[in-house]
PDB file of C-alpha atoms in Angstrom:
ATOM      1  CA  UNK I   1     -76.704 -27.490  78.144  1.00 46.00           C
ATOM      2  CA  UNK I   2     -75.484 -23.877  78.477  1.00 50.00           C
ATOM      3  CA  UNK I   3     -76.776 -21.542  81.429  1.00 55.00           C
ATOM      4  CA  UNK I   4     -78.075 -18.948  78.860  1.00 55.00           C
ATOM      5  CA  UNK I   5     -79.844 -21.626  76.149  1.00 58.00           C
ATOM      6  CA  UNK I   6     -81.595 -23.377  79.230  1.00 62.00           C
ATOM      7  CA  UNK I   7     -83.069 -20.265  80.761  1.00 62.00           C
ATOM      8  CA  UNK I   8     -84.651 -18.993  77.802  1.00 62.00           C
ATOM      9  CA  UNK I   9     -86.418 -22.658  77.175  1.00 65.00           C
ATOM     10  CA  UNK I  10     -87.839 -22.669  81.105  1.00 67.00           C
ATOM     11  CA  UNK I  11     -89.232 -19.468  79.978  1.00 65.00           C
ATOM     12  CA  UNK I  12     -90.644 -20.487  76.432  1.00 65.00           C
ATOM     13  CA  UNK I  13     -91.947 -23.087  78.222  1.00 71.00           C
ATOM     14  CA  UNK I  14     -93.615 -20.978  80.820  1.00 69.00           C
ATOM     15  CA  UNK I  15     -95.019 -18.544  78.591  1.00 66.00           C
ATOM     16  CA  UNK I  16     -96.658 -21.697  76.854  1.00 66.00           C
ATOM     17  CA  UNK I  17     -98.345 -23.075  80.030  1.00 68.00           C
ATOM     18  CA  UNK I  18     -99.657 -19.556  81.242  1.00 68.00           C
ATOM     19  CA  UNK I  19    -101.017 -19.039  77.485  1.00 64.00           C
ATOM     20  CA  UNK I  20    -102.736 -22.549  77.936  1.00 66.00           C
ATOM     21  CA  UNK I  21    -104.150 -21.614  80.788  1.00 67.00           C
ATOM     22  CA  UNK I  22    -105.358 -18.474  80.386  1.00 69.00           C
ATOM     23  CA  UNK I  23    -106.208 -18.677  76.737  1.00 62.00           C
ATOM     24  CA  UNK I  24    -104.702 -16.052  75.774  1.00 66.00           C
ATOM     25  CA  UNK I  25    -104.203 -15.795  72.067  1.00 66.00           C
ATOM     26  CA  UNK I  26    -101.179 -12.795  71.780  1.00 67.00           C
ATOM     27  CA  UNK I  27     -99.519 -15.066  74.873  1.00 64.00           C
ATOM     28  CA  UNK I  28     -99.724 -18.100  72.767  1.00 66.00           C
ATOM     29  CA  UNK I  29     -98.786 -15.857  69.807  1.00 68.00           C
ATOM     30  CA  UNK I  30     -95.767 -14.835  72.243  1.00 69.00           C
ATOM     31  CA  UNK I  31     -94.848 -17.726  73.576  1.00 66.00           C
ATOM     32  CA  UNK I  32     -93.781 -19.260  70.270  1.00 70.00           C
ATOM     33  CA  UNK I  33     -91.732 -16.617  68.654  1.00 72.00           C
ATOM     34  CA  UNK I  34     -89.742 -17.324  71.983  1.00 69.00           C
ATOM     35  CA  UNK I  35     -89.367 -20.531  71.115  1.00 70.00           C
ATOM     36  CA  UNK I  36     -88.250 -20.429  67.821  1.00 73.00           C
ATOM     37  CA  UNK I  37     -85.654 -17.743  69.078  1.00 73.00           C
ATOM     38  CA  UNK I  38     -84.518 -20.216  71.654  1.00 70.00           C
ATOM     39  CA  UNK I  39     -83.992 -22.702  69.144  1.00 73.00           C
ATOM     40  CA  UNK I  40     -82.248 -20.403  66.630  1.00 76.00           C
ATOM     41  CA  UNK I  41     -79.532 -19.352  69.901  1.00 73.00           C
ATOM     42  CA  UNK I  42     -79.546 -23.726  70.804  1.00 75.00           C
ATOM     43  CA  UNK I  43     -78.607 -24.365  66.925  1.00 74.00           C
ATOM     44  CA  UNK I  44     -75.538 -21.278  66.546  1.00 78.00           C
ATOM     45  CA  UNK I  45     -74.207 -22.174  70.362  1.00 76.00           C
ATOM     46  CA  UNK I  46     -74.465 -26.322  69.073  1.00 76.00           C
ATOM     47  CA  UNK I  47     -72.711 -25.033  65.509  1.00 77.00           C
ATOM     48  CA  UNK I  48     -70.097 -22.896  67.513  1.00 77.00           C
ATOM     49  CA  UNK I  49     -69.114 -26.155  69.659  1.00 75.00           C
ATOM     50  CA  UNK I  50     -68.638 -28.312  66.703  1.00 73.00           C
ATOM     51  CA  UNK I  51     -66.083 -25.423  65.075  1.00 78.00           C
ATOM     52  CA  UNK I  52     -64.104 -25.015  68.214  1.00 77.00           C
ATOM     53  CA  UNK I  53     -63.777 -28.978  68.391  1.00 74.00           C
ATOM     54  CA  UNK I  54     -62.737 -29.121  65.303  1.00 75.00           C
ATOM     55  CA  UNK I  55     -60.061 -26.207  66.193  1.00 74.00           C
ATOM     56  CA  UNK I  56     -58.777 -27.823  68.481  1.00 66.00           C
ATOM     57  CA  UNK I  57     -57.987 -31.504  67.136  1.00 55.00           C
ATOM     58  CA  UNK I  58     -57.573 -34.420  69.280  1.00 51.00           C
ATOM     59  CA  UNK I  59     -55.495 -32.584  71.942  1.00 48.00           C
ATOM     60  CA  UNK I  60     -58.650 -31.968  73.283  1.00 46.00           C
ATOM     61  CA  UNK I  61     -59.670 -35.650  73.152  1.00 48.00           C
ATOM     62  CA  UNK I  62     -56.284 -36.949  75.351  1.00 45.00           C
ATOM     63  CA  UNK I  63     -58.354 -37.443  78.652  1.00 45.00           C
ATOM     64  CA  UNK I  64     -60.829 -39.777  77.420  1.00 48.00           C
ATOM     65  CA  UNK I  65     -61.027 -43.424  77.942  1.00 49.00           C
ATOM     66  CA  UNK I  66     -59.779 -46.185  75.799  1.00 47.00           C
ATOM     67  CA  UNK I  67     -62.789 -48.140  74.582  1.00 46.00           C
ATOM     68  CA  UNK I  68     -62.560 -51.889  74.751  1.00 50.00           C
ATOM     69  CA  UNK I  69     -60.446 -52.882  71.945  1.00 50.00           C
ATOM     70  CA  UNK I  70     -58.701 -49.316  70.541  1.00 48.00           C
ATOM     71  CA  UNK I  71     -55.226 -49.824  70.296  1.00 50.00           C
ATOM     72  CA  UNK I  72     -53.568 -47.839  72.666  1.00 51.00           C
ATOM     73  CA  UNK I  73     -51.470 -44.762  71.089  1.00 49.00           C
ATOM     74  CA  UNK I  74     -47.501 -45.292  70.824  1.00 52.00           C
ATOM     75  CA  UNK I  75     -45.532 -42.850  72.705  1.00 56.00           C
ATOM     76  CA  UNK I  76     -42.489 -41.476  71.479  1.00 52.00           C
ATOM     77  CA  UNK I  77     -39.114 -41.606  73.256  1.00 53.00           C
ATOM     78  CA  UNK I  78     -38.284 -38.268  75.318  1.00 55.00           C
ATOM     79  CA  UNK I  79     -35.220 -37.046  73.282  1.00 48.00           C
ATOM     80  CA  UNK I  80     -34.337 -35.029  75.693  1.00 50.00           C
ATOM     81  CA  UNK I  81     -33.132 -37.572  77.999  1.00 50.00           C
ATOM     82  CA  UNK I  82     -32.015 -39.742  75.186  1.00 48.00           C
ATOM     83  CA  UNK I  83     -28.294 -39.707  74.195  1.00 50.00           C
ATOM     84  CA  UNK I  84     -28.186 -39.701  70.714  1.00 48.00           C
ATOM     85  CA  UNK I  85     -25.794 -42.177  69.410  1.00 49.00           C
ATOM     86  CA  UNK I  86     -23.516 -41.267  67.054  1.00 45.00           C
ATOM     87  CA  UNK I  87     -22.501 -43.453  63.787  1.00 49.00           C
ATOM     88  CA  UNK I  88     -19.177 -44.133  62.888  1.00 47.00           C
ATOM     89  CA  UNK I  89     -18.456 -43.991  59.029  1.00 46.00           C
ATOM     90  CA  UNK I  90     -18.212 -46.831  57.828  1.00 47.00           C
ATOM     91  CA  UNK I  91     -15.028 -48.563  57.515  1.00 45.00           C
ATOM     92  CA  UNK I  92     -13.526 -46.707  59.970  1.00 43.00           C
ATOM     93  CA  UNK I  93     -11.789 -48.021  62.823  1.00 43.00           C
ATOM     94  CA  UNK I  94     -11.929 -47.164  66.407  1.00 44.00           C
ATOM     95  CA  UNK I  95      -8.862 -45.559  66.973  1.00 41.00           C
ATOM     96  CA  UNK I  96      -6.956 -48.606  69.481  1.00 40.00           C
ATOM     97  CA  UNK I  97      -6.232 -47.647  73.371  1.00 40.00           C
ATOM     98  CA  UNK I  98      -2.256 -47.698  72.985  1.00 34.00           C
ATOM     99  CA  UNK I  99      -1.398 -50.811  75.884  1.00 36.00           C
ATOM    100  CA  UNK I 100       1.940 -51.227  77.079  1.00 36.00           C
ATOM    101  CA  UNK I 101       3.237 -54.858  76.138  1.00 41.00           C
ATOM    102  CA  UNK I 102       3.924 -56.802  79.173  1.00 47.00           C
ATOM    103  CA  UNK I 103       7.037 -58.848  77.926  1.00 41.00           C
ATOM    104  CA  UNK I 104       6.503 -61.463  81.293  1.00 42.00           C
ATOM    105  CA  UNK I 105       3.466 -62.543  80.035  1.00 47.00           C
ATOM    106  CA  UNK I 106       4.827 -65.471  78.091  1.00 46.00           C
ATOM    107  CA  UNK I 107       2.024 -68.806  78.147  1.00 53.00           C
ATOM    108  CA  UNK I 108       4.673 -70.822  77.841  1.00 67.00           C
ATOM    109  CA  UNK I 109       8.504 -71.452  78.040  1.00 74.00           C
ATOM    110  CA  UNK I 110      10.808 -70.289  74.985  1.00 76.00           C
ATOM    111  CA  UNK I 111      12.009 -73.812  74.538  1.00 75.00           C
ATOM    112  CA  UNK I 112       8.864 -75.470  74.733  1.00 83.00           C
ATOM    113  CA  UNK I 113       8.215 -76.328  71.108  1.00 89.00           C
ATOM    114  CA  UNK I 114      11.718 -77.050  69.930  1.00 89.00           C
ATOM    115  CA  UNK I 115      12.261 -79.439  72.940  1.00 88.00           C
ATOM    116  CA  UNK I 116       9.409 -81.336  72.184  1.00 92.00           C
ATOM    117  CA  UNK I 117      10.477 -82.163  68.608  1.00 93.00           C
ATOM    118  CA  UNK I 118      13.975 -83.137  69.943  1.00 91.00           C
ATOM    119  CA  UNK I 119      12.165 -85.274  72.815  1.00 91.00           C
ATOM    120  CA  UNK I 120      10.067 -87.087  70.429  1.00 93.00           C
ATOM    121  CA  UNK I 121      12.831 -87.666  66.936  1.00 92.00           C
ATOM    122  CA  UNK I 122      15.998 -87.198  68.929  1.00 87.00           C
ATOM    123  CA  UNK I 123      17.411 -90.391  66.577  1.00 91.00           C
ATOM    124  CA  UNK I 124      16.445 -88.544  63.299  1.00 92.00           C
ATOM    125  CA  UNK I 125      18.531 -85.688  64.002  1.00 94.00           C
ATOM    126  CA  UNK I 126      22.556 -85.509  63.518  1.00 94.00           C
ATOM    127  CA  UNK I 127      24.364 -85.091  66.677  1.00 95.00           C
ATOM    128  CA  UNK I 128      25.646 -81.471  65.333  1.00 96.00           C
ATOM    129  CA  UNK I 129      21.895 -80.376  64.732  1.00 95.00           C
ATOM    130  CA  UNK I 130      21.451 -81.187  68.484  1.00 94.00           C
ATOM    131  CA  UNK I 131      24.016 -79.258  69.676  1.00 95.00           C
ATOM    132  CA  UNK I 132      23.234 -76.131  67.925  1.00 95.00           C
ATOM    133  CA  UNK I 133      19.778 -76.681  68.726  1.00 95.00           C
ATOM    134  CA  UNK I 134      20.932 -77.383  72.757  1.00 94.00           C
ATOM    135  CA  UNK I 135      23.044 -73.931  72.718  1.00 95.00           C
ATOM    136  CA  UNK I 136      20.313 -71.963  71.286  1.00 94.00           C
ATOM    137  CA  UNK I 137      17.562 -73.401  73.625  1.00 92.00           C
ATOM    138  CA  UNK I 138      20.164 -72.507  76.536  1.00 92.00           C
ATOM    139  CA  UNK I 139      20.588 -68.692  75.539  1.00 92.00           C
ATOM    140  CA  UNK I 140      16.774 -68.169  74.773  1.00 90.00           C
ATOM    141  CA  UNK I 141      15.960 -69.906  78.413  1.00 89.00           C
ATOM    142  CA  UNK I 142      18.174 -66.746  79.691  1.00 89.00           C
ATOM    143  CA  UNK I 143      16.471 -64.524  77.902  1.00 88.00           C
ATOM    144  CA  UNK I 144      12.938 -66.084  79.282  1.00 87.00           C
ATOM    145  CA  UNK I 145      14.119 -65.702  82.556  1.00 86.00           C
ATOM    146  CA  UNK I 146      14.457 -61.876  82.044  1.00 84.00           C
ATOM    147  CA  UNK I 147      11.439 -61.738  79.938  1.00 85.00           C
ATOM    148  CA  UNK I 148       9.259 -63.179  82.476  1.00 85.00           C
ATOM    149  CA  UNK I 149      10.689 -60.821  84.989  1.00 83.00           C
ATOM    150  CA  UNK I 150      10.016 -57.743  82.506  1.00 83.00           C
ATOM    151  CA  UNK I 151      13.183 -57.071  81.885  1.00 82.00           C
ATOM    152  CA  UNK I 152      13.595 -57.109  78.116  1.00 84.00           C
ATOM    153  CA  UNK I 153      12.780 -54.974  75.626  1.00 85.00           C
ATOM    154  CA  UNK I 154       9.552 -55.230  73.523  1.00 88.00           C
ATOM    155  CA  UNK I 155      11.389 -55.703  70.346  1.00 88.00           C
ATOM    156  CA  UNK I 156      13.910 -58.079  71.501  1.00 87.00           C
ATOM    157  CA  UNK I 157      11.032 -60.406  73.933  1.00 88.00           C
ATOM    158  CA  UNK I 158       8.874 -60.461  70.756  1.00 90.00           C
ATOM    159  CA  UNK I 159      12.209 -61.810  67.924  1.00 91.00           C
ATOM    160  CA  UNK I 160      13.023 -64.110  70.932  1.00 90.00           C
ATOM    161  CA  UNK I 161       9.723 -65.378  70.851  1.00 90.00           C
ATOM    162  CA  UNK I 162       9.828 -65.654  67.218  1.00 92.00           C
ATOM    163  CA  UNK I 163      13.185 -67.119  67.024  1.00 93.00           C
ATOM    164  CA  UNK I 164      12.058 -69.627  69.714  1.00 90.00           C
ATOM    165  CA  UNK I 165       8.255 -70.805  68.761  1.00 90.00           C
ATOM    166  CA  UNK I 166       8.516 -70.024  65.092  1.00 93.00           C
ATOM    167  CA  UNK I 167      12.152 -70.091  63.146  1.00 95.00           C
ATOM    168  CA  UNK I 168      13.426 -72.995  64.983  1.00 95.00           C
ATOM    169  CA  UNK I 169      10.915 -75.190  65.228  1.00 94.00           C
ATOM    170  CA  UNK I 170       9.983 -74.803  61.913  1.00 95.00           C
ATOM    171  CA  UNK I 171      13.734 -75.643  60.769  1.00 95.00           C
ATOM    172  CA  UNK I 172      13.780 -78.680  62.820  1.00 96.00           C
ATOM    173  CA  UNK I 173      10.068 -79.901  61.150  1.00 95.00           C
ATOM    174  CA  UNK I 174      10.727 -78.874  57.944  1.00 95.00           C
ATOM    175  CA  UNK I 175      13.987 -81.030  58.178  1.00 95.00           C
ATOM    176  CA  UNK I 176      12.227 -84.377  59.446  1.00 95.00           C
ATOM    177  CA  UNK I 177      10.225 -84.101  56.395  1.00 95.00           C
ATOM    178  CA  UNK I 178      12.810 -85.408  54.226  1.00 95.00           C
ATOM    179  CA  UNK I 179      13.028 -89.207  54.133  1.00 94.00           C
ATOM    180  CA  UNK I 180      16.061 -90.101  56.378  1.00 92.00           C
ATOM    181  CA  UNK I 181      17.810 -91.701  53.786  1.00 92.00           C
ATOM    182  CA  UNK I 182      18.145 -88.558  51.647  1.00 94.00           C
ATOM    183  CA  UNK I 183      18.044 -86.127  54.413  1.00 93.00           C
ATOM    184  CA  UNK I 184      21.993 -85.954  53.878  1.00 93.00           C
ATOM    185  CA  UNK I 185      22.421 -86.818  50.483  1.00 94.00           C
ATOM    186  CA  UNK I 186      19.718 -85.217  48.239  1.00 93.00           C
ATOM    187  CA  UNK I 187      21.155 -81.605  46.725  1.00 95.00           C
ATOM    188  CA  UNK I 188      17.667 -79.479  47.609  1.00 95.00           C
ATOM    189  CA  UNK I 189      20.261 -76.961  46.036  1.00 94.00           C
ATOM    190  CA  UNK I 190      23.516 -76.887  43.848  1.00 95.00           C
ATOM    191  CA  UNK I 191      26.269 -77.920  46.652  1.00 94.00           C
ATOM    192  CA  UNK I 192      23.439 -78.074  49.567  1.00 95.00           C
ATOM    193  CA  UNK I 193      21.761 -80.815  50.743  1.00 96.00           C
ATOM    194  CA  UNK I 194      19.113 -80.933  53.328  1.00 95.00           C
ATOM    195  CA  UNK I 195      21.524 -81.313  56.340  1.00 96.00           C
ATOM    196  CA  UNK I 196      23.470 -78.121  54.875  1.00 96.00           C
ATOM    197  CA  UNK I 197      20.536 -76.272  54.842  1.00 96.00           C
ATOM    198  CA  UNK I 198      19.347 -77.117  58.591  1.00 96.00           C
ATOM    199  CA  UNK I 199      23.016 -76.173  59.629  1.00 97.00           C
ATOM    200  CA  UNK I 200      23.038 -72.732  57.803  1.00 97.00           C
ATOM    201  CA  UNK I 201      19.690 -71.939  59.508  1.00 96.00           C
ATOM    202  CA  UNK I 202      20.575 -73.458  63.104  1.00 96.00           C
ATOM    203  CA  UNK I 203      23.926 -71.048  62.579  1.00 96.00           C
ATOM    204  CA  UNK I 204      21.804 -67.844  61.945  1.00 96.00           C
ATOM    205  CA  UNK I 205      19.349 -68.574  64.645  1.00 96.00           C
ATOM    206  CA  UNK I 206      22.552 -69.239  66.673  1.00 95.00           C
ATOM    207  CA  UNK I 207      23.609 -65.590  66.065  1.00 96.00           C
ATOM    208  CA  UNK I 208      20.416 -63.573  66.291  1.00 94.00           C
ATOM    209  CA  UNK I 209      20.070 -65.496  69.946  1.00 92.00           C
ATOM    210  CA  UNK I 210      23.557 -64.368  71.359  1.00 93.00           C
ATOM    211  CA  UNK I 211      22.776 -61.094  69.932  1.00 93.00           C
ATOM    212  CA  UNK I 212      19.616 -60.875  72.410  1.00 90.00           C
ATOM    213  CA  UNK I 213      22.077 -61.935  75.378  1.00 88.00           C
ATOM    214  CA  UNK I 214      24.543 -59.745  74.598  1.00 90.00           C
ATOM    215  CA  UNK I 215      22.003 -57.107  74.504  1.00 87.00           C
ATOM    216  CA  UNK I 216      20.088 -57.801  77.489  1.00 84.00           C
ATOM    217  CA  UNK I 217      23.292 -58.471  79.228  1.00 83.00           C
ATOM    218  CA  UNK I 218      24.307 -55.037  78.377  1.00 85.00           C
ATOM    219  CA  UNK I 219      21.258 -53.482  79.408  1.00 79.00           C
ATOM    220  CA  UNK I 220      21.227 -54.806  82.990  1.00 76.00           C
ATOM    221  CA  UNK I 221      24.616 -54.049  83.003  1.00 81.00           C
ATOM    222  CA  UNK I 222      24.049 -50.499  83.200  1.00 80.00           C
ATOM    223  CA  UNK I 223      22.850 -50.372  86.580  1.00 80.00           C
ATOM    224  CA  UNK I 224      26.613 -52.361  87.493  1.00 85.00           C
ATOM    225  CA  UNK I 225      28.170 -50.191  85.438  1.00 85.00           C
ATOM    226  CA  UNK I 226      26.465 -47.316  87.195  1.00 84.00           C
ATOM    227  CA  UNK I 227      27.231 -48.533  90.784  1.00 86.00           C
ATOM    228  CA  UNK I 228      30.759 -49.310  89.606  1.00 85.00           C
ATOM    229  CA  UNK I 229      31.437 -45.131  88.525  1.00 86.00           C
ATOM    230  CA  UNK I 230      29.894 -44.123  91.737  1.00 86.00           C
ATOM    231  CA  UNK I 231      31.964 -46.151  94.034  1.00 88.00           C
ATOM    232  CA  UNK I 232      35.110 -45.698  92.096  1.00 86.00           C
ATOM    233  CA  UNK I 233      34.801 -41.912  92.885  1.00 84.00           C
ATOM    234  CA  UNK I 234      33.483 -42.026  96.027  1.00 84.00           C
ATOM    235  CA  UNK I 235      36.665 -43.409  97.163  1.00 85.00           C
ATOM    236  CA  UNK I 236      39.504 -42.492  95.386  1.00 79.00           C
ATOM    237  CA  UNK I 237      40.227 -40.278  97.905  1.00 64.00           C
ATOM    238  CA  UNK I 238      40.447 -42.764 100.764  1.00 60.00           C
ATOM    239  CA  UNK I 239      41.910 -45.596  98.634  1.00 58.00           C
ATOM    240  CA  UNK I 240      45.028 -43.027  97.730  1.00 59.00           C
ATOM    241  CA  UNK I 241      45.367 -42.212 101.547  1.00 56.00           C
ATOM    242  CA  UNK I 242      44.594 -46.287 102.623  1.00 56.00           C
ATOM    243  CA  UNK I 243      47.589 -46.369  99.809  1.00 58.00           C
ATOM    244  CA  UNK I 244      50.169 -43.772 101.608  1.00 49.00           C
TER     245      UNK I 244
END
């Protein structure tokens, strides 16, 4: 109850007692014209509350208690500490961290697959298909050598790789497929027979490898090559007079 409301009904009520008491009629009279006033300024001041309640909406409501079964409000994230994630379109594709290939990081030897194939059908194959196969296997284990020691090229570690646990092995397989009996003698193609066909890929494989150790050979011949021109020149001059 307000300070002002609560006054004015101690005095209503006074006024009341004193009229009872004294009997006096225009007291009496008084006493209740006071009180409906009082009640008139209770009912605007209770109207007034109810308006400014309303006003104000439940942000005036956000100390109270939860009662015993309310569900308790959701609150929403802070977005100001929350990063805001950004959608990519879709079918777009993150745009790859470029990673320098090591070459050395071969799993497994270069002649791995096509010496198992000649360990386990070494008396299916022609003793000219071995040797190819032998000479190839020998070059390419050179080549591994430098691989694994990151000294070849991307382009030429990844065709000896290919040329090693792909072309040939698949040569030798798809050669062992052919009943042994025809594997010499059935024309796969006018002129060619099976055999033929091994030997014309063995002899192309046997090319593209001593291509790779020319070229590596070349390449770590530079530094050689290199030390070679600096020592010629930095004694000419003394060899002439060693000469004289």
């Amino acid at each position: 109850m307000k300070p002002l409301p609560a006054l004015l009904a101690l005095l209503v009520i006074a006024a009341v007692a004193i009229a009872v008491l004294t009997a006096t009629p225009w007291l009496l009279v008084g006493a209740l014209l006071l009180a409906c006033a009082v009640l008139t300024v209770l009912l605007l001041a209770s109207q007034a509350e109810v308006r400014r309640l309303r006003r104000s909406g439940p942000s005036s409501q956000e100390s109270r208690r939860e009662l015993p079964g309310e569900p308790s409000a959701t609150r929403l994230p802070d977005l100001s500490t929350t990063q805001e994630k950004v959608p990519v379109a879709r079918g777009a594709r993150a745009k790859p961290t470029p990673v320098r290939s090591d070459p050395s990081a071969s799993p497994e030897p270069l002649s791995s697959r096509a010496g198992e194939i000649i360990a386990r059908h070494a008396g299916r194959l022609p003793e000219a298909v071995l040797q190819r196969t032998h000479t190839i296997l020998k070059r390419l284990e050179e080549v591994d050598t430098l691989i694994r020691l990151g000294r070849v090229e991307h382009e030429n570690a990844h065709l000896a790789r290919r040329i090693a646990l792909e072309f040939l092995p698949e040569s030798l397989e798809g050669y062992l497929l052919l009943p042994p009996s025809q594997a010499m003698t059935l024309h796969l193609v006018p002129g060619k027979t099976g055999y033929d066909l091994l030997m014309e890929e063995l002899s192309a494989l046997g090319r593209a490898s001593k291509d790779l150790l020319n070229q590596t050979a070349l390449s770590e011949g530079q530094a050689l090559l290199v030390n070679h021109e600096f020592i010629r020149e930095k004694f000419r001059s003394a060899r002439r007079e060693f000469d004289v």
